[in-house]
Amino acid sequence: STVGVIMSYCSLPTGWIFDKYGPRRTLYIGAFLNIVGWTLLYLIFASAFYHHRLARADPVLGRPVPEVSPIHHFILTTLSPRPTVINMAISYGIAQLACSYYETGTVLTNLESFSLHQGRIVMIQKTFMGLG
């Protein structure tokens, strides 16, 4: 969680991307980073769960070997990152960095659109997205 908070404070590139390319690309980049971060976290947990089930499998005692497709087995055993603290921190950091892109894309767009009510816009959006 600490790495995620630190990564969410690295929002300087988001403002530059917003100024150069606009809100649409900023939000697309945020969506891509969010998908990558949470997919990596899913693969970490799915791999750990799969390896745990493989280690406990014993047909003699009635614990079946988990049945998965060969492609799924390849992904879970070869391509998935190992469940270490560093891998989880990096994955969560990528997902939290995406929140900075979301925040920049939405807050700055609304500030430009509602220039007479900037205080209210910031108050409402920061209430929804978190104040810290």
XYZ file of C-alpha atoms in Angstrom, residues 7 34 40 45 48-50 53 55 57 60 77 91 98 100 118 120 124 127 130:
20
model
C 3.399 6.035 -7.012
C -4.925 0.172 -14.400
C -0.415 -8.580 -12.787
C -2.593 -14.533 -6.733
C 0.062 -18.789 -5.853
C -3.342 -20.442 -5.473
C -2.634 -22.832 -8.347
C -3.450 -26.662 -5.032
C 1.269 -29.079 -3.786
C -2.927 -32.664 -4.747
C -4.671 -41.412 -3.164
C 3.540 -21.627 -14.192
C 1.921 -4.263 -9.575
C -3.361 4.972 -13.023
C -3.254 9.900 -10.950
C -13.687 26.053 -9.643
C -16.975 23.657 -5.939
C -16.765 17.623 -5.236
C -14.447 14.248 -2.130
C -10.105 11.055 -1.869
